[in-house]
Coordinates of C-alpha atoms in Angstrom, one line a residue:
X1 CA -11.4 -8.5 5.8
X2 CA -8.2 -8.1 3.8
X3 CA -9.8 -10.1 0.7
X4 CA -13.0 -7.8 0.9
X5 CA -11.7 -4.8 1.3
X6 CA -9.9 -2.2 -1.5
X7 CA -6.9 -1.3 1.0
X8 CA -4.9 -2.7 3.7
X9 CA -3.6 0.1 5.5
X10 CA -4.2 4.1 4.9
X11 CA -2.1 6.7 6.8
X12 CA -4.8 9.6 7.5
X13 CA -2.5 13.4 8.1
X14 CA -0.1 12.0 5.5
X15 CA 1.0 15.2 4.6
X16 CA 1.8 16.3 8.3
X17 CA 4.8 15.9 10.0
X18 CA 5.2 12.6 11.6
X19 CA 2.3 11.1 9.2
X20 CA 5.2 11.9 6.2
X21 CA 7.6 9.9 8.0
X22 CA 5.2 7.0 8.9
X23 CA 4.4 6.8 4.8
X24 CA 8.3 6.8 3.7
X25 CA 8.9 4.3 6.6
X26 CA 6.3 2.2 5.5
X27 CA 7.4 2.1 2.0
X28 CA 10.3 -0.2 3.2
X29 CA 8.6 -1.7 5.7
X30 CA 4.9 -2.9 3.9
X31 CA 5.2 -6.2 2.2
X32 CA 5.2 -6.2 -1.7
X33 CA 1.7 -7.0 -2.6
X34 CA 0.5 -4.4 0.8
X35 CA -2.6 -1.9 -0.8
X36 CA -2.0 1.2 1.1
X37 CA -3.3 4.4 0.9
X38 CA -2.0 7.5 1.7
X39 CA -5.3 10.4 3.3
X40 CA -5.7 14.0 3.7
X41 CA -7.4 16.8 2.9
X42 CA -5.6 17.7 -0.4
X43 CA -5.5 15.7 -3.3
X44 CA -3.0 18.2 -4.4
X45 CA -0.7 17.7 -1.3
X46 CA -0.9 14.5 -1.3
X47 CA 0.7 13.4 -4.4
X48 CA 3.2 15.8 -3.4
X49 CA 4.2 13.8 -0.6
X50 CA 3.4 10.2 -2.6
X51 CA 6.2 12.0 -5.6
X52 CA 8.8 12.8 -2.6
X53 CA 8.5 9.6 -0.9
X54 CA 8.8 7.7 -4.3
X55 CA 4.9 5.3 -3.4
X56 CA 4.3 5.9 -7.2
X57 CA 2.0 2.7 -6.6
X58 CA -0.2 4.1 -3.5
X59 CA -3.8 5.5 -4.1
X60 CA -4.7 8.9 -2.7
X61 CA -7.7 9.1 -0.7
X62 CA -9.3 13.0 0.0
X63 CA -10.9 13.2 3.7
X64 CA -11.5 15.7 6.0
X65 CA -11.8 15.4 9.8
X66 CA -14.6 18.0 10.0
X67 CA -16.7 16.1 7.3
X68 CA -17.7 12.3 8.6
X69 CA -19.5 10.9 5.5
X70 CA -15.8 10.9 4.0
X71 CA -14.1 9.6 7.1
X72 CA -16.9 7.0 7.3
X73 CA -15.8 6.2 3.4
X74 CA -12.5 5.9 4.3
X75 CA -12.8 3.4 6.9
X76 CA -15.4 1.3 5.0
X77 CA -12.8 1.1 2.1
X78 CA -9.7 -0.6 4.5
X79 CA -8.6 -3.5 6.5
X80 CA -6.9 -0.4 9.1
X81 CA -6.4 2.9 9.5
X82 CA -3.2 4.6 10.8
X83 CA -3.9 8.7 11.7
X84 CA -1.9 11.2 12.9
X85 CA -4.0 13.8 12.7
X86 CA -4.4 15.7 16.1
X87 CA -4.7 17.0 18.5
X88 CA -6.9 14.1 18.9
X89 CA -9.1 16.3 21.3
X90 CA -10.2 18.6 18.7
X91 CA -9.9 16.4 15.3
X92 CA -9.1 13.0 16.5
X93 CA -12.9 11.6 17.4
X94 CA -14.6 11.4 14.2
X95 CA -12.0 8.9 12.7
X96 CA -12.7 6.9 15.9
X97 CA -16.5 6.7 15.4
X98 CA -15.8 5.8 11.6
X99 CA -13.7 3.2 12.4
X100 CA -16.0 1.8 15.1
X101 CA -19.2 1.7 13.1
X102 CA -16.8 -0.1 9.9
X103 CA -15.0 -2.3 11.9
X104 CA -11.8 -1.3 11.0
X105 CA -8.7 -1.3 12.7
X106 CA -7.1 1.8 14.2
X107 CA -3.8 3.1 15.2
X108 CA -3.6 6.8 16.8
X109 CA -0.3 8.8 18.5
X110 CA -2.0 10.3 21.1
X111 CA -0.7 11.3 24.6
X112 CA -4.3 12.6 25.5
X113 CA -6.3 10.9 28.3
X114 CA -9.0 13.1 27.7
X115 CA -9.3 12.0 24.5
X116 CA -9.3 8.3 25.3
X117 CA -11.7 8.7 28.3
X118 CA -14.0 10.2 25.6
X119 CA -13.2 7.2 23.0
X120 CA -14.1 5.1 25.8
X121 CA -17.0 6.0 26.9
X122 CA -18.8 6.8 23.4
X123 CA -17.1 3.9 21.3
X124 CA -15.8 1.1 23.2
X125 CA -18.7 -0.5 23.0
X126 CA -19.6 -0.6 19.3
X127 CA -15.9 -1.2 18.4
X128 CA -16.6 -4.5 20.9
X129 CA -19.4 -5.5 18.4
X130 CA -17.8 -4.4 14.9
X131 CA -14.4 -6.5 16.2
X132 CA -12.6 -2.6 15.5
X133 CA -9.4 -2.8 17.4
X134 CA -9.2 1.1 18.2
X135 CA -5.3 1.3 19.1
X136 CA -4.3 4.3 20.6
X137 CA -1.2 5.5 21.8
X138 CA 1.2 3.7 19.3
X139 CA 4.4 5.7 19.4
X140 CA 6.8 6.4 21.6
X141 CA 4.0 6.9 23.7
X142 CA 3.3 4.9 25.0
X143 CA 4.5 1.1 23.2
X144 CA 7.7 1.0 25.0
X145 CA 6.4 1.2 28.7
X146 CA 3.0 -0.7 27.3
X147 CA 5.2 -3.8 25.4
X148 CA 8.2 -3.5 28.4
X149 CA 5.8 -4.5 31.3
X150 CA 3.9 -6.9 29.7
X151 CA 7.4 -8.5 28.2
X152 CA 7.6 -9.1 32.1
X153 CA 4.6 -10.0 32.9
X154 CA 5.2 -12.9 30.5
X155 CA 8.5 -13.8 31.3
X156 CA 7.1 -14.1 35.4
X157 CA 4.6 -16.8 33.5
X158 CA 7.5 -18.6 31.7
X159 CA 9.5 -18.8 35.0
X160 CA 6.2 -19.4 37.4
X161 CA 8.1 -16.3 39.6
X162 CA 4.9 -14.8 41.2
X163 CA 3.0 -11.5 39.9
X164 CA 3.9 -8.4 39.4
X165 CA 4.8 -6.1 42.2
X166 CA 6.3 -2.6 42.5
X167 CA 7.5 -2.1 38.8
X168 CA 9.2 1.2 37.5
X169 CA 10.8 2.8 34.1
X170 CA 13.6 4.6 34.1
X171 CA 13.9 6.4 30.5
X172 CA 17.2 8.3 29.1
X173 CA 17.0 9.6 26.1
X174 CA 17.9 12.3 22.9
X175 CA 15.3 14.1 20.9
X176 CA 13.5 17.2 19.9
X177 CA 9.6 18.2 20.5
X178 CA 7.8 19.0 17.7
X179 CA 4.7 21.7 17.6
X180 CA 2.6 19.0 17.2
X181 CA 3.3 17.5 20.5
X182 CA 3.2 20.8 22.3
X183 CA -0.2 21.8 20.4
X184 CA -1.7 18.3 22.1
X185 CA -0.8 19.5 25.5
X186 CA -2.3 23.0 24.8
X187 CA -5.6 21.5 23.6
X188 CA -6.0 19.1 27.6
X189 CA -4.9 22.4 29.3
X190 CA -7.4 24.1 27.3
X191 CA -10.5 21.6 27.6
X192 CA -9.8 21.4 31.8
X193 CA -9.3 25.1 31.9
X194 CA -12.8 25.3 30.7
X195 CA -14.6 22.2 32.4
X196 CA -12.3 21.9 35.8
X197 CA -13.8 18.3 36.0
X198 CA -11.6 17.2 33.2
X199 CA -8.8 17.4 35.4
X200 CA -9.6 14.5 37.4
X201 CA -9.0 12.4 34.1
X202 CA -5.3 14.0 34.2
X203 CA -4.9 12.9 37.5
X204 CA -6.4 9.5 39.1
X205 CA -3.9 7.2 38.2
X206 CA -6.9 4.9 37.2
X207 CA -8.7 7.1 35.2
X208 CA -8.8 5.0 32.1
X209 CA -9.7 1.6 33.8
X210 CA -11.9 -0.8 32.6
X211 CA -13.0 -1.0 35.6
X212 CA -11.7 1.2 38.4
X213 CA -13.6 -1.4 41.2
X214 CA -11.2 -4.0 40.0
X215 CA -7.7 -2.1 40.5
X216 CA -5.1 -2.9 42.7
X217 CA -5.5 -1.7 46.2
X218 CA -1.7 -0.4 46.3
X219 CA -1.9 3.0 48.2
X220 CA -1.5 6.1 46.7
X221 CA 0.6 6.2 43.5
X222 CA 2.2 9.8 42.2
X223 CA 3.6 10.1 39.0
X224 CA 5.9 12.8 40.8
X225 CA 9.4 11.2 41.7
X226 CA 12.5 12.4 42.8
X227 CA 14.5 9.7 44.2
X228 CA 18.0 7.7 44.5
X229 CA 17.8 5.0 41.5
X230 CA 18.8 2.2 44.4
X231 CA 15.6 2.7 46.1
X232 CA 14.2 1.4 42.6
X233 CA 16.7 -1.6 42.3
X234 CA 19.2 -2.3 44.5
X235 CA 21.5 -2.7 41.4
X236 CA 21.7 1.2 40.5
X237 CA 23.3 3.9 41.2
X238 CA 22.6 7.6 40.6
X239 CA 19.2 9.8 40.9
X240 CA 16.2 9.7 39.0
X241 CA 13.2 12.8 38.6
X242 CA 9.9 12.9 36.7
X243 CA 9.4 11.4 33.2
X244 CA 7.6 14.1 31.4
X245 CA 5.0 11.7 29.6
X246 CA 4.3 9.8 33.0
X247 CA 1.3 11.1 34.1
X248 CA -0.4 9.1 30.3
X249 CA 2.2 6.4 30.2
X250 CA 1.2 5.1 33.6
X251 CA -2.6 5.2 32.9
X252 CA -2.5 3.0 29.6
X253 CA 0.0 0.3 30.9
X254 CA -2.9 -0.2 33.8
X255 CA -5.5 0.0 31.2
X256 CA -3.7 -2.7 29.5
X257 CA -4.2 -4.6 33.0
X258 CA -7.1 -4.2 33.0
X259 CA -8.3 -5.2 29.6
X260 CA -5.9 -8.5 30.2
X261 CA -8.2 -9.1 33.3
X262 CA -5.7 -8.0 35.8
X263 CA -3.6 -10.4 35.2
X264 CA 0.2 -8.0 36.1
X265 CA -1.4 -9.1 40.2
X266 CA -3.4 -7.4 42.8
X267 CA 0.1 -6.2 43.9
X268 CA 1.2 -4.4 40.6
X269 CA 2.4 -0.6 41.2
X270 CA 3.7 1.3 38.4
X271 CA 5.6 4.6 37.5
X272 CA 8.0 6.4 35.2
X273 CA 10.9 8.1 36.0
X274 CA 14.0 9.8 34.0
X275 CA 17.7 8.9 35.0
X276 CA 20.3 12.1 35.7
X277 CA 23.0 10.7 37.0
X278 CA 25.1 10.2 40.0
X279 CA 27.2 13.7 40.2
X280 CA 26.9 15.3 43.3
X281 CA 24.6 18.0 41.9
X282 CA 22.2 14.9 40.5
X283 CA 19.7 15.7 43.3
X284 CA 19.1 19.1 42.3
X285 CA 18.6 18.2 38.7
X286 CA 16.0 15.1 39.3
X287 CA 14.6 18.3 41.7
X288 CA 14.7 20.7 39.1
X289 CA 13.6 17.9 36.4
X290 CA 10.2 17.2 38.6
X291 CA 9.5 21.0 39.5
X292 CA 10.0 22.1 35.5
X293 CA 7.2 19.7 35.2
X294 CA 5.2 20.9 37.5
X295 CA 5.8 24.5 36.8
X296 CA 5.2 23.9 32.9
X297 CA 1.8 22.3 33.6
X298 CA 0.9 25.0 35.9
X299 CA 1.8 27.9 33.8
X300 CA 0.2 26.7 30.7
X301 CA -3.0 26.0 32.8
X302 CA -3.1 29.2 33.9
X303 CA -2.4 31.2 30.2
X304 CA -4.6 28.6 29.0
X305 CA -7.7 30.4 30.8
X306 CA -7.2 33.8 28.8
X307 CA -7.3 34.8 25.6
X308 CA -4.1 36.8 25.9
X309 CA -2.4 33.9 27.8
X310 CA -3.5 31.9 24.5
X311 CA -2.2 34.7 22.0
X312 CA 1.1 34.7 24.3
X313 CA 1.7 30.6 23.8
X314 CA 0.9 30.8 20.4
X315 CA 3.8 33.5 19.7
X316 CA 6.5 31.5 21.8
X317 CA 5.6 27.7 20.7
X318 CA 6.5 25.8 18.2
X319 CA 3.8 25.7 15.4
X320 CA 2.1 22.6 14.7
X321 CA 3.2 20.9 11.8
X322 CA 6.7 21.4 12.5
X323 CA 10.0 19.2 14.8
X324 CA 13.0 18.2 14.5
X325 CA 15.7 18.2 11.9
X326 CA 16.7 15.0 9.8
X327 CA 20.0 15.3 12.1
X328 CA 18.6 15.4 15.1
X329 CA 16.3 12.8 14.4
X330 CA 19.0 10.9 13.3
X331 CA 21.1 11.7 16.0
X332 CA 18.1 10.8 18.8
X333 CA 18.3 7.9 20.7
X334 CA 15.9 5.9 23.6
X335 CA 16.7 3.1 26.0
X336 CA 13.6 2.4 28.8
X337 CA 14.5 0.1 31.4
X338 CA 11.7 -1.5 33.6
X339 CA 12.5 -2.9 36.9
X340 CA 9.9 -5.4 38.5
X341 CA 9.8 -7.0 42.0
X342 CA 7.6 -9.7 41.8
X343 CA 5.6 -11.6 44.6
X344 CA 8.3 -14.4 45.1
X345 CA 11.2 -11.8 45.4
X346 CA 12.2 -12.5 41.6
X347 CA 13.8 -9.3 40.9
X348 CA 14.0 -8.8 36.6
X349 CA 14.7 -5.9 34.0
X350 CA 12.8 -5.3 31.0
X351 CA 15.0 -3.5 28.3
X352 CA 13.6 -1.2 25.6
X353 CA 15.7 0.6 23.5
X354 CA 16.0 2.0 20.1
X355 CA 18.2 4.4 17.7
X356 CA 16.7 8.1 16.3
X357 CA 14.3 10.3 17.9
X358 CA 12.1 8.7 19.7
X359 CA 9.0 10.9 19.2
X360 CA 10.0 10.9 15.4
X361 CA 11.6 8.5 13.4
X362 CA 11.7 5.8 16.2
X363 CA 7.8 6.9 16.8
X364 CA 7.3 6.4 13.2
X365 CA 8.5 2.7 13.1
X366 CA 6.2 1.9 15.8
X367 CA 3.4 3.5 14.4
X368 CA 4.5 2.2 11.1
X369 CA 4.4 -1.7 12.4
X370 CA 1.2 -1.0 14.5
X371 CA -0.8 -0.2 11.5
X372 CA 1.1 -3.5 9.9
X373 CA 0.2 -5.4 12.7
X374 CA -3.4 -4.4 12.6
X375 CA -3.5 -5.0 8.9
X376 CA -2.3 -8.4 8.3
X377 CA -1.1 -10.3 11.7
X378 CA -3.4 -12.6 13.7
X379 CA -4.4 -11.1 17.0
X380 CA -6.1 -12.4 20.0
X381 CA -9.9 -11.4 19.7
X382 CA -10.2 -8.6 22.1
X383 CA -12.2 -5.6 20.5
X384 CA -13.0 -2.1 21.7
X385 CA -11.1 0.5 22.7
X386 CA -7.1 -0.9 23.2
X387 CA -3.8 0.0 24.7
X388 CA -0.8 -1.6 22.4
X389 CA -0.3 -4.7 24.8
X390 CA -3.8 -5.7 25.0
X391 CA -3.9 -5.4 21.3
X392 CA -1.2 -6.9 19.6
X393 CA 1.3 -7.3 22.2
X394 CA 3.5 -10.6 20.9
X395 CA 3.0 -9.6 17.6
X396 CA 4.1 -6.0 17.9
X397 CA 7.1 -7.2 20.1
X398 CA 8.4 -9.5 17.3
X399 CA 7.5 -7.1 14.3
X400 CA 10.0 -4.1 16.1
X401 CA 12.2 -6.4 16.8
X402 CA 12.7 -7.6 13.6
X403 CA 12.7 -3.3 12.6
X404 CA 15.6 -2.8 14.9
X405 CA 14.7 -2.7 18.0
X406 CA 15.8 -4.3 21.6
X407 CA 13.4 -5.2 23.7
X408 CA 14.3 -8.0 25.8
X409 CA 13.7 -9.6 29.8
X410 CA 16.4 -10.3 32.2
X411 CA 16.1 -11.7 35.5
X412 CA 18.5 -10.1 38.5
X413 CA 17.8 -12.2 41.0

């Protein structure tokens, strides 16, 4: 497809935010001879950001996520596609269906399950038949807790330790939240504040399966923790809470389970936590670190029902389009480690860890190397709708390795 087609890669929303930063990371990143493309709405806005970022060579490509005879030009013209234009719930599903019918390769940010549940059920099939990989999910959330767990799962092969049993992240972290992130959370509390069965999606920790029949019977599994770290590995000390992008994090890596054929175990249990420390007020914090994410989720649920509740977010949340300053994306920093008890009583850490903010300039290398990956490294053959494991998980692991990046297996014990 690379020989027949005009383009290897286009960045869709290249004059937003993150899409910006996923173009001038790019630059360095592409090969030499690499035909990219930079997409949006404005031609005019577009070689605005093509002059800034110095991609004097890169074609500009008009689209418009409300019109689908150009998306379904777009797609048709390139190997893959790399967007960032969300929230995927209200913009994102028209690239997906272009994509799908053209057979080209896709790579998305998003943290919405509603939005893959959708992608699922109207597109996974024709992606199947096209041989589309429809990649979602390929920033900071969710490729480090997608690529961490199945780094273990094939390091358990390698070392013919058992499967996967109870298997948990603990993130720490630096960064800033952009208005884009926050507008994709607004759009799911909208959508289930209007159609309360959408909630379910949000909440069964299987609800983006390939097959919920075939999940591990484990017993309930909450993404709500507040916990001492030792009950997670007997090597730690301190507390741990809530990881605020658990509740999506946790659905994909199972997803990618699934779409491996199960292969984690029929033991495999999974969640996210964040660590905050041993002082003696730790417990209140991982406390206070779970109930903020309660409370946030139920507040804007509740605003999100009424027009005034709406008019009130809008005035006190970032805007979309906007995030953090070059020096505090500079200045971010994310290490994920992923503990894993495995059926033999192999006991092994999976570390993950990166410089810069991870939802922005860390997030843009791993978008950046996803829509690479797509583009021009061999992949096993599953199509369809993907998580970043199931996709182009050895080949992502050695591409962000090679960008910077840690990600390695140890075994404890």
């Amino acid at each position: 497809m690379t020989d027949t087609r005009e383009f290897d890669l286009v960045v869709f929303g290249a004059t937003g935010y993150v899409g910006k930063l996923t173009a001038q990371y790019l630059l360095g990143a592409a090969p030499a001879e690499a035909r990219i493309a930079l997409a949006g709405r404005s031609e005019r806005k577009l070689a605005a950001v093509r002059d800034e970022i110095g991609a004097h060579d890169w074609s500009l490509v008009v689209a418009d996520s409300t019109d689908q005879d150009s998306l379904d030009a777009l797609a048709a013209r390139t190997t893959a596609v790399i967007t960032t234009v969300g929230p995927y719930l209200r913009y994102g599903m028209p690239m997906v269906a272009a994509c799908a019918k053209s057979g080209t390769h896709y790579a998305d940010l998003t943290g919405e399950p509603l939005f893959i549940r959708e992608a699922i059920d109207t597109y996974h099939d024709e992606a199947a038949r096209t041989g589309a990989k429809i990649v979602n999910s390929c920033g900071y959330d969710s490729v480090p807790s997608d690529l961490s767990v199945y780094q273990l799962y094939r390091r358990t092969v390698a070392d013919n330790t058992g499967e996967l049993g109870d298997t948990t992240l603990i993130a720490t972290m630096r960064g800033g939240v952009s208005g884009g992130t926050i507008d994709s959370g607004r759009a799911m509390m909208e959508i289930v504040a209007e159609d309360k069965s959408k909630g379910a999606v949000l909440s069964h920790p299987y609800s983006l399966s390939p097959d919920k029949s075939m999940e591990p019977d484990v017993g309930r599994q909450s993404d709500l923790v507040v916990s001492r770290a030792r009950e997670i590995d007997p090597s730690l000390d301190g507390w741990v809470g809530t990881f605020v992008m658990a509740s999506h994090n946790t659905k994909v890596v199972r997803r990618s389970n699934g779409l491996l054929g199960w292969v984690y175990g029929k033991n495999f249990r999974y969640r996210e936590t964040m660590g905050v420390g041993s002082t003696p007020l730790a417990p209140l914090v991982a406390a206070g670190v779970t109930g903020g994410v309660v409370g946030a989720l139920a507040v804007g649920s509740l605003l999100s029902r009424f027009r005034a509740g709406r008019a009130l977010l809008d005035r006190i949340l970032p805007a979309p389009g906007t995030g953090p300053s070059e020096q505090t994306r500079e200045n971010g920093w994310f290490r994920m480690r992923t503990y894993a008890h495995t059926t033999s009583g192999a006991r092994y850490v999976a570390t993950f860890a990166g410089q810069g903010d991870p939802g922005y300039k860390a997030t843009a290398v791993m978008l950046g190397e996803s829509g690479l990956a797509l583009a021009f490294d061999e992949k096993p053959e599953l199509a369809g709708i993907l998580t970043p494991a199931a996709a182009m998980g050895d080949a992502l692991t050695e591409r962000l390795r090679a960008a910077g990046m840690t990600i390695e297996v140890e075994a404890l014990g």
